[in-house]
Every structure is written in structure tokens, then in C-alpha cells.
Amino acid sequence: MELTRLTLKEANQGLSTKQFSCRELIQASIDRINSTDSKINAIITKTDSNALDQADKLDQLIMKGHKPTALEGVPVGLKDNLVTQGIKTTAGSKILEPYVPPYTATAVEKLNKAGAITIGKTNCDEFGMGASGENSSYKPTKNPWDLKRVPGGSSSGSAAAVSSGQCLFALGTDTGGSVRQPASFCNLVGLKPTYGRISRYGVIALASSLDQVGVLSRTVDDAAAILQCIAGHDKKDSTSLRKAVPNYTKEITDVSPKLKIGVPKEFFIDGMDKGVEELIKDVIQFYSDSGHEVTEISLPHTAEALAVYYLILTAEASSNLARYDGVRFGLSRDDKAKSLIDFYRQTRAAGFGPEVKRRIMLGTYALSSGYYEAYYLKAQKVRTLIIDDYQKAFKKVDCLITPTAPTPAFKLGEKYEDPLTMYLSDIFTVSANIAGLPAISVPAGLSQGLPVGMQIMGQHYQELQILQLAHLYQQKTKWQKQYPKL
Ligand code: GLN
């Protein structure tokens, strides 16, 4: 049995029936990390010995008759912008290289309580700024499907880790597509729930009105079980939703027989990869063959979404990142600083990478007096128009289907020197964050040997419905059963 490719249910079954021990399951992950990570750079910090200790404890309980629950004993990777008490947390940045948090993010705490076992902190673009993994201040992560290509970003390491079998699932964060786009590039499921569904407490903030924790897994079924564990109100995050959390795992198969699915025409653009377009057409055909009503709709402000996103994101990021001053967290550079400002300047010059500096400058500019009205305020107004588009669309249809990204994984270095082209890879994912909607990327086949994802966007709080539709598709198509050769 290939222990590194199990679904959560298979892992649970195997542990419960003592087909393998938790130590064997965790050791298989560690072995996989040891044999692949020098090629893909998915992990920043390994937590092997802790993981094995936890495994042994669970094995002892199982020997005494304990039946493990859904996530118990399962190896998980955590994006390195989720704070973990006692474990170094860098957010992919040199400025946090020495940072060992005194507390744990709520989503991680919930996984810990459920018995999932952390095998490492995963690499990512610095502070989540990027779409390729190349903006990590550590090594760039490579795509297990083709080592010359990027795994997507910014949850680059989480995607590469799950895809290569280093862990059975991972957490990421999605501010503009950072869970869905890497899922699409690595043949995984990537779920970004409704804004506020999962607590942001302990998530190193990028853009607070857009950030949301997300799940990277191989199957939709797994994503539902993980969401079940980490969703829900948290009094430590006042923006977390007070709504009841449905029973995703139980109801995942109860898909309504005839839903109205909208296909927004603005999501089929010039310059899009032909293979992606063909595969998404197949997806649309699949749903209409399954009895759902598919109609073309329009979201007229889609063309403005990327500009709105990059204005709001940079403005919020410039404010969030002001806390890294060398005094409170991580790196501190005061070599002969002449003044306090000089001390800040030295720390930031040494600690932040080029993309972070670029975005702080853009955001500070957009917020500065005299420009605020022209940029930030205007972006907020257009944000309202985009939200309006979605509200109108959801009066006509239940959910939307689009490609997740315009192309499959691109080559390392291909877009690195040209930030604007890099930003274009987020074109189909940012709207869900702007409007706070739940969205999922699901493997939809291969284009020239590379994975392609389709995206389902739902109405606020309707994670269950998009999970149901995605699950239906995955049961019939089985694209998730294709693995990289690595
Ligand atoms: N690629 C997007 C960006 O660079 C998305 C980032 C994210 O979701 N964290 O901003």
C-alpha cells in the first residue's frame, strides 16, 4: 500500500484496522520529504521528531482499543504564515527568520485538537505575495509535475508537498487565489471558504479584508472533512462568522438534482491556453449531462477586478507590514543606526524582499493624502460594483463555473522579471476574495501533460453546495488519481 497517497478515509481505515501504525504513516511522509525535498523545496522547517512522538502516542492508544477519528494521526503541512507556538514561523520572509511564535493560529489549534500531525512548515511567497513561489526569501519551490515549472503561489510549498506525497493534506491561505491557483497547477483540490468561515487568528496578515485560510487536498471529500474541523466562529477573530457550520462530510453527496450553473463570459479571455479552454468546456458539458442547467451570464466589472485587487491589497499590506520594524518581531538590524528611523530602515532594507518592498511602496502611495481618493477610495467603490455584479448573478444562478487560471504551470523565471504579467495569473481567482465568496479549484484534466483546474464559485456561506458539485465531478472523472512521476 502506498501510504503517501491515501485519502483521509483510507488513512483512517488503515489506522483503525491496524493495517499500518501511525508511526509507519508518519515515517512514510518523512521518508518522502527526505527523498524529494532537495528537488522541490516545499518545506522550510521540518518537525520530524515531534511528529514521530505524537505518532507513537497515538499507536499506544490504538493498541488499547482507541478508534482514531477522521484526522487523527494524519500528516499535515502548514503554510509558514500560520503561527505555531514554539515552531519557527517565517511567512517566507527573512525579516521573520528568527521568529518563534508564542501562540498558535486557531485553524492549526483545531487540527492539533483533532489529532492531525504536523510534519513541517511549508514554503511560500514572502508574506503571501506572489503566484509562483519564486518570491520566497528561501528557495523557490518547484512543481512536482515538472521541476522546471512553478507550483503556483503563494501557497507553493503546501501544494508541492501534497502533490509529491510529503503529507496527505496542507493548509494554505488565499488572499487572491493562493490556494486555488497552486491547486490548479499541481492537480489538487484547493478550497477557499467564505470570508470569515475560518478564523484568521494567528494568520500572518497580508490584506485583512481579503485573507482567508484554505485547504489543499487530493480529494473534495478530504477538503470537506478538513473544513469541518477548522470552520466556525472564534472569539479571537471578530470577523469570523457566527453562522452555524453545516455537516459538510455527511451531506457532501446530497447534491440537488437540478441546479442553475452560470458560466461568466468574461472569464474566457484572449490569450488563454487552448487546452484550458477545452477542458473547461468538458466540465460544463459534464454538468449539463448530469441534469443541471448551464447558462451563460455576464459579470460586467470583471475586467476591473485585478486593478481593484492590487490597489486594496497593497494598501492593506502596507499598513499590516508596518509592524515589522525590528523592535517587536524577528530580524533586528541596528548596526550603528544614527536614529530610530535609520534603525527601521536598516531592518526593513535587509529583511524584506523586492516584491514586498514594491507592494509597500505602491500601497503607501495609494493611501497617501492627495492620492487616497483617486486610488484607494475609488478601488473600494469599484469593489462594491463587483460585489453587486455577483449579487445580481446569484439571483439568476446558484453558482458559477470558470477556469481557475488562464494557463497551466509556467516555467520558473518566465514571469519573475515582469510583475504585471505575474499579476495576470490571478485574473480568475481575485474576484472571489474581493466579494468574499467561497470558491474551489478541482482537477479537470491535463493540458500537454500539465494539470488544469476548474473553479466553482458559490454564494456566501454555500461551501456545502460547491463541495457537493465538485465531489460529483470528482467521483465521475477521477483526474485526482493522476500523480506526478517524481
Ligand atoms: N497571487 C496573488 C498575489 O500575489 C495572490 C496572493 C494570495 O492569495 N496570498 O497577491
PDB file of C-alpha atoms in Angstrom, residues 135-293:
ATOM      1  CA  ASN A 135       9.111  35.374  -4.111  1.00  0.00           C
ATOM      2  CA  SER A 136      10.036  33.181  -1.156  1.00  0.00           C
ATOM      3  CA  SER A 137      13.131  34.533   0.587  1.00  0.00           C
ATOM      4  CA  TYR A 138      14.232  30.934   0.914  1.00  0.00           C
ATOM      5  CA  LYS A 139      14.495  28.608  -2.084  1.00  0.00           C
ATOM      6  CA  PRO A 140      11.893  28.679  -4.866  1.00  0.00           C
ATOM      7  CA  THR A 141       9.546  25.702  -4.710  1.00  0.00           C
ATOM      8  CA  LYS A 142       9.365  23.550  -7.860  1.00  0.00           C
ATOM      9  CA  ASN A 143       6.362  21.809  -9.350  1.00  0.00           C
ATOM     10  CA  PRO A 144       6.485  18.021  -8.756  1.00  0.00           C
ATOM     11  CA  TRP A 145       4.914  17.543 -12.211  1.00  0.00           C
ATOM     12  CA  ASP A 146       7.805  19.296 -13.933  1.00  0.00           C
ATOM     13  CA  LEU A 147      10.772  20.560 -11.952  1.00  0.00           C
ATOM     14  CA  LYS A 148      11.377  23.342 -14.474  1.00  0.00           C
ATOM     15  CA  ARG A 149       7.979  24.814 -13.673  1.00  0.00           C
ATOM     16  CA  VAL A 150       6.493  26.735 -10.766  1.00  0.00           C
ATOM     17  CA  PRO A 151       3.952  25.064  -8.449  1.00  0.00           C
ATOM     18  CA  GLY A 152       1.894  28.262  -8.322  1.00  0.00           C
ATOM     19  CA  GLY A 153       1.666  30.501  -5.295  1.00  0.00           C
ATOM     20  CA  SER A 154       1.660  31.833  -2.845  1.00  0.00           C
ATOM     21  CA  SER A 155       0.903  28.515  -1.055  1.00  0.00           C
ATOM     22  CA  SER A 156       3.652  26.987  -3.217  1.00  0.00           C
ATOM     23  CA  GLY A 157       5.135  24.627  -0.645  1.00  0.00           C
ATOM     24  CA  SER A 158       1.755  23.412   0.626  1.00  0.00           C
ATOM     25  CA  ALA A 159       0.733  22.454  -2.932  1.00  0.00           C
ATOM     26  CA  ALA A 160       4.053  20.831  -3.834  1.00  0.00           C
ATOM     27  CA  ALA A 161       4.110  18.935  -0.527  1.00  0.00           C
ATOM     28  CA  VAL A 162       0.661  17.371  -1.009  1.00  0.00           C
ATOM     29  CA  SER A 163       1.220  16.755  -4.707  1.00  0.00           C
ATOM     30  CA  SER A 164       4.504  14.921  -4.080  1.00  0.00           C
ATOM     31  CA  GLY A 165       3.105  12.840  -1.206  1.00  0.00           C
ATOM     32  CA  GLN A 166       5.072  14.542   1.596  1.00  0.00           C
ATOM     33  CA  CYS A 167       1.809  14.917   3.512  1.00  0.00           C
ATOM     34  CA  LEU A 168      -1.814  13.929   2.947  1.00  0.00           C
ATOM     35  CA  PHE A 169      -3.130  17.486   3.084  1.00  0.00           C
ATOM     36  CA  ALA A 170      -1.977  21.002   3.842  1.00  0.00           C
ATOM     37  CA  LEU A 171      -3.301  24.333   4.947  1.00  0.00           C
ATOM     38  CA  GLY A 172      -2.661  27.436   2.909  1.00  0.00           C
ATOM     39  CA  THR A 173      -4.053  30.937   2.819  1.00  0.00           C
ATOM     40  CA  ASP A 174      -5.891  32.558  -0.062  1.00  0.00           C
ATOM     41  CA  THR A 175      -5.975  36.340  -0.403  1.00  0.00           C
ATOM     42  CA  GLY A 176      -6.337  36.449  -4.181  1.00  0.00           C
ATOM     43  CA  GLY A 177      -6.028  32.825  -5.268  1.00  0.00           C
ATOM     44  CA  SER A 178      -3.073  31.481  -3.324  1.00  0.00           C
ATOM     45  CA  VAL A 179      -4.769  28.185  -2.511  1.00  0.00           C
ATOM     46  CA  ARG A 180      -6.755  27.687  -5.718  1.00  0.00           C
ATOM     47  CA  GLN A 181      -4.100  28.593  -8.294  1.00  0.00           C
ATOM     48  CA  PRO A 182      -1.379  26.292  -6.871  1.00  0.00           C
ATOM     49  CA  ALA A 183      -4.024  23.566  -6.513  1.00  0.00           C
ATOM     50  CA  SER A 184      -4.760  24.001 -10.200  1.00  0.00           C
ATOM     51  CA  PHE A 185      -1.038  23.814 -11.129  1.00  0.00           C
ATOM     52  CA  CYS A 186      -0.420  20.699  -9.003  1.00  0.00           C
ATOM     53  CA  ASN A 187      -3.577  18.612  -9.685  1.00  0.00           C
ATOM     54  CA  LEU A 188      -5.072  19.188  -6.240  1.00  0.00           C
ATOM     55  CA  VAL A 189      -8.299  20.376  -4.714  1.00  0.00           C
ATOM     56  CA  GLY A 190      -7.982  23.927  -3.337  1.00  0.00           C
ATOM     57  CA  LEU A 191     -10.792  25.304  -1.212  1.00  0.00           C
ATOM     58  CA  LYS A 192     -11.179  28.927  -0.169  1.00  0.00           C
ATOM     59  CA  PRO A 193     -14.246  29.256   2.034  1.00  0.00           C
ATOM     60  CA  THR A 194     -16.431  32.330   2.515  1.00  0.00           C
ATOM     61  CA  TYR A 195     -14.574  35.254   4.119  1.00  0.00           C
ATOM     62  CA  GLY A 196     -14.810  34.668   7.868  1.00  0.00           C
ATOM     63  CA  ARG A 197     -15.729  30.963   7.741  1.00  0.00           C
ATOM     64  CA  ILE A 198     -12.346  30.043   9.222  1.00  0.00           C
ATOM     65  CA  SER A 199     -10.748  32.169  11.918  1.00  0.00           C
ATOM     66  CA  ARG A 200      -7.855  34.364  10.800  1.00  0.00           C
ATOM     67  CA  TYR A 201      -6.435  34.450  14.314  1.00  0.00           C
ATOM     68  CA  GLY A 202      -2.762  33.605  14.003  1.00  0.00           C
ATOM     69  CA  VAL A 203      -2.640  34.059  10.228  1.00  0.00           C
ATOM     70  CA  ILE A 204       0.173  36.493   9.436  1.00  0.00           C
ATOM     71  CA  ALA A 205      -1.880  39.242   7.849  1.00  0.00           C
ATOM     72  CA  LEU A 206      -1.401  40.209   4.209  1.00  0.00           C
ATOM     73  CA  ALA A 207      -4.631  42.052   3.321  1.00  0.00           C
ATOM     74  CA  SER A 208      -7.104  41.667   6.159  1.00  0.00           C
ATOM     75  CA  SER A 209     -10.302  42.240   4.167  1.00  0.00           C
ATOM     76  CA  LEU A 210      -9.300  39.538   1.644  1.00  0.00           C
ATOM     77  CA  ASP A 211      -7.343  36.922   3.628  1.00  0.00           C
ATOM     78  CA  GLN A 212      -8.845  33.526   4.316  1.00  0.00           C
ATOM     79  CA  VAL A 213      -7.376  30.185   5.387  1.00  0.00           C
ATOM     80  CA  GLY A 214      -7.796  27.455   2.754  1.00  0.00           C
ATOM     81  CA  VAL A 215      -7.316  23.737   2.289  1.00  0.00           C
ATOM     82  CA  LEU A 216      -5.146  21.820  -0.193  1.00  0.00           C
ATOM     83  CA  SER A 217      -6.030  18.154  -0.548  1.00  0.00           C
ATOM     84  CA  ARG A 218      -6.247  15.440  -3.169  1.00  0.00           C
ATOM     85  CA  THR A 219      -9.972  14.894  -2.965  1.00  0.00           C
ATOM     86  CA  VAL A 220     -13.065  17.009  -2.384  1.00  0.00           C
ATOM     87  CA  ASP A 221     -14.132  14.529   0.264  1.00  0.00           C
ATOM     88  CA  ASP A 222     -10.916  15.243   2.173  1.00  0.00           C
ATOM     89  CA  ALA A 223     -11.410  19.010   1.796  1.00  0.00           C
ATOM     90  CA  ALA A 224     -14.887  18.671   3.337  1.00  0.00           C
ATOM     91  CA  ALA A 225     -13.520  16.765   6.352  1.00  0.00           C
ATOM     92  CA  ILE A 226     -10.778  19.329   6.907  1.00  0.00           C
ATOM     93  CA  LEU A 227     -13.166  22.274   6.586  1.00  0.00           C
ATOM     94  CA  GLN A 228     -15.452  20.534   9.069  1.00  0.00           C
ATOM     95  CA  CYS A 229     -12.635  20.553  11.569  1.00  0.00           C
ATOM     96  CA  ILE A 230     -11.350  24.120  11.161  1.00  0.00           C
ATOM     97  CA  ALA A 231     -14.503  26.145  10.320  1.00  0.00           C
ATOM     98  CA  GLY A 232     -16.511  28.140  12.831  1.00  0.00           C
ATOM     99  CA  HIS A 233     -16.702  31.294  14.903  1.00  0.00           C
ATOM    100  CA  ASP A 234     -13.716  32.236  17.008  1.00  0.00           C
ATOM    101  CA  LYS A 235     -13.970  34.904  19.643  1.00  0.00           C
ATOM    102  CA  LYS A 236     -10.359  35.810  18.937  1.00  0.00           C
ATOM    103  CA  ASP A 237     -11.316  36.928  15.399  1.00  0.00           C
ATOM    104  CA  SER A 238     -14.235  39.333  15.358  1.00  0.00           C
ATOM    105  CA  THR A 239     -14.573  38.960  11.569  1.00  0.00           C
ATOM    106  CA  SER A 240     -15.147  35.212  11.844  1.00  0.00           C
ATOM    107  CA  LEU A 241     -18.713  34.196  11.001  1.00  0.00           C
ATOM    108  CA  ARG A 242     -21.241  33.488  13.693  1.00  0.00           C
ATOM    109  CA  LYS A 243     -23.179  31.178  11.356  1.00  0.00           C
ATOM    110  CA  ALA A 244     -23.694  27.522  12.180  1.00  0.00           C
ATOM    111  CA  VAL A 245     -21.311  25.195  10.345  1.00  0.00           C
ATOM    112  CA  PRO A 246     -23.215  22.617   8.258  1.00  0.00           C
ATOM    113  CA  ASN A 247     -22.319  18.945   8.280  1.00  0.00           C
ATOM    114  CA  TYR A 248     -20.142  19.000   5.147  1.00  0.00           C
ATOM    115  CA  THR A 249     -18.881  15.439   5.430  1.00  0.00           C
ATOM    116  CA  LYS A 250     -22.294  13.911   5.853  1.00  0.00           C
ATOM    117  CA  GLU A 251     -24.110  15.977   3.254  1.00  0.00           C
ATOM    118  CA  ILE A 252     -21.470  16.042   0.562  1.00  0.00           C
ATOM    119  CA  THR A 253     -23.330  13.506  -1.584  1.00  0.00           C
ATOM    120  CA  ASP A 254     -26.741  15.239  -1.279  1.00  0.00           C
ATOM    121  CA  VAL A 255     -26.331  17.425  -4.360  1.00  0.00           C
ATOM    122  CA  SER A 256     -29.593  18.953  -5.613  1.00  0.00           C
ATOM    123  CA  PRO A 257     -30.618  17.246  -8.840  1.00  0.00           C
ATOM    124  CA  LYS A 258     -31.137  20.401 -10.891  1.00  0.00           C
ATOM    125  CA  LEU A 259     -29.034  23.428 -10.095  1.00  0.00           C
ATOM    126  CA  LYS A 260     -28.577  26.517 -12.208  1.00  0.00           C
ATOM    127  CA  ILE A 261     -24.934  26.956 -13.093  1.00  0.00           C
ATOM    128  CA  GLY A 262     -23.697  30.192 -14.614  1.00  0.00           C
ATOM    129  CA  VAL A 263     -20.715  30.465 -16.922  1.00  0.00           C
ATOM    130  CA  PRO A 264     -19.490  34.079 -16.873  1.00  0.00           C
ATOM    131  CA  LYS A 265     -18.464  35.049 -20.382  1.00  0.00           C
ATOM    132  CA  GLU A 266     -15.816  37.496 -19.097  1.00  0.00           C
ATOM    133  CA  PHE A 267     -13.797  34.541 -17.789  1.00  0.00           C
ATOM    134  CA  PHE A 268     -12.975  33.303 -21.273  1.00  0.00           C
ATOM    135  CA  ILE A 269     -10.346  35.734 -22.464  1.00  0.00           C
ATOM    136  CA  ASP A 270      -7.891  36.219 -25.323  1.00  0.00           C
ATOM    137  CA  GLY A 271      -4.520  34.718 -24.630  1.00  0.00           C
ATOM    138  CA  MET A 272      -5.980  31.922 -22.569  1.00  0.00           C
ATOM    139  CA  ASP A 273      -4.423  28.489 -23.077  1.00  0.00           C
ATOM    140  CA  LYS A 274      -6.435  26.477 -25.621  1.00  0.00           C
ATOM    141  CA  GLY A 275      -6.062  23.287 -23.589  1.00  0.00           C
ATOM    142  CA  VAL A 276      -7.528  25.015 -20.529  1.00  0.00           C
ATOM    143  CA  GLU A 277     -10.460  26.305 -22.572  1.00  0.00           C
ATOM    144  CA  GLU A 278     -11.209  22.847 -23.970  1.00  0.00           C
ATOM    145  CA  LEU A 279     -11.070  21.176 -20.567  1.00  0.00           C
ATOM    146  CA  ILE A 280     -13.421  23.754 -19.016  1.00  0.00           C
ATOM    147  CA  LYS A 281     -15.850  23.174 -21.888  1.00  0.00           C
ATOM    148  CA  ASP A 282     -15.766  19.463 -20.981  1.00  0.00           C
ATOM    149  CA  VAL A 283     -16.584  20.383 -17.362  1.00  0.00           C
ATOM    150  CA  ILE A 284     -19.557  22.451 -18.493  1.00  0.00           C
ATOM    151  CA  GLN A 285     -20.729  19.547 -20.658  1.00  0.00           C
ATOM    152  CA  PHE A 286     -20.362  17.196 -17.681  1.00  0.00           C
ATOM    153  CA  TYR A 287     -22.699  19.295 -15.539  1.00  0.00           C
ATOM    154  CA  SER A 288     -25.315  19.709 -18.227  1.00  0.00           C
ATOM    155  CA  ASP A 289     -25.196  15.960 -18.923  1.00  0.00           C
ATOM    156  CA  SER A 290     -25.727  15.455 -15.180  1.00  0.00           C
ATOM    157  CA  GLY A 291     -29.049  17.282 -15.378  1.00  0.00           C
ATOM    158  CA  HIS A 292     -28.026  20.777 -14.278  1.00  0.00           C
ATOM    159  CA  GLU A 293     -28.998  23.849 -16.221  1.00  0.00           C
TER     160      GLU A 293
END
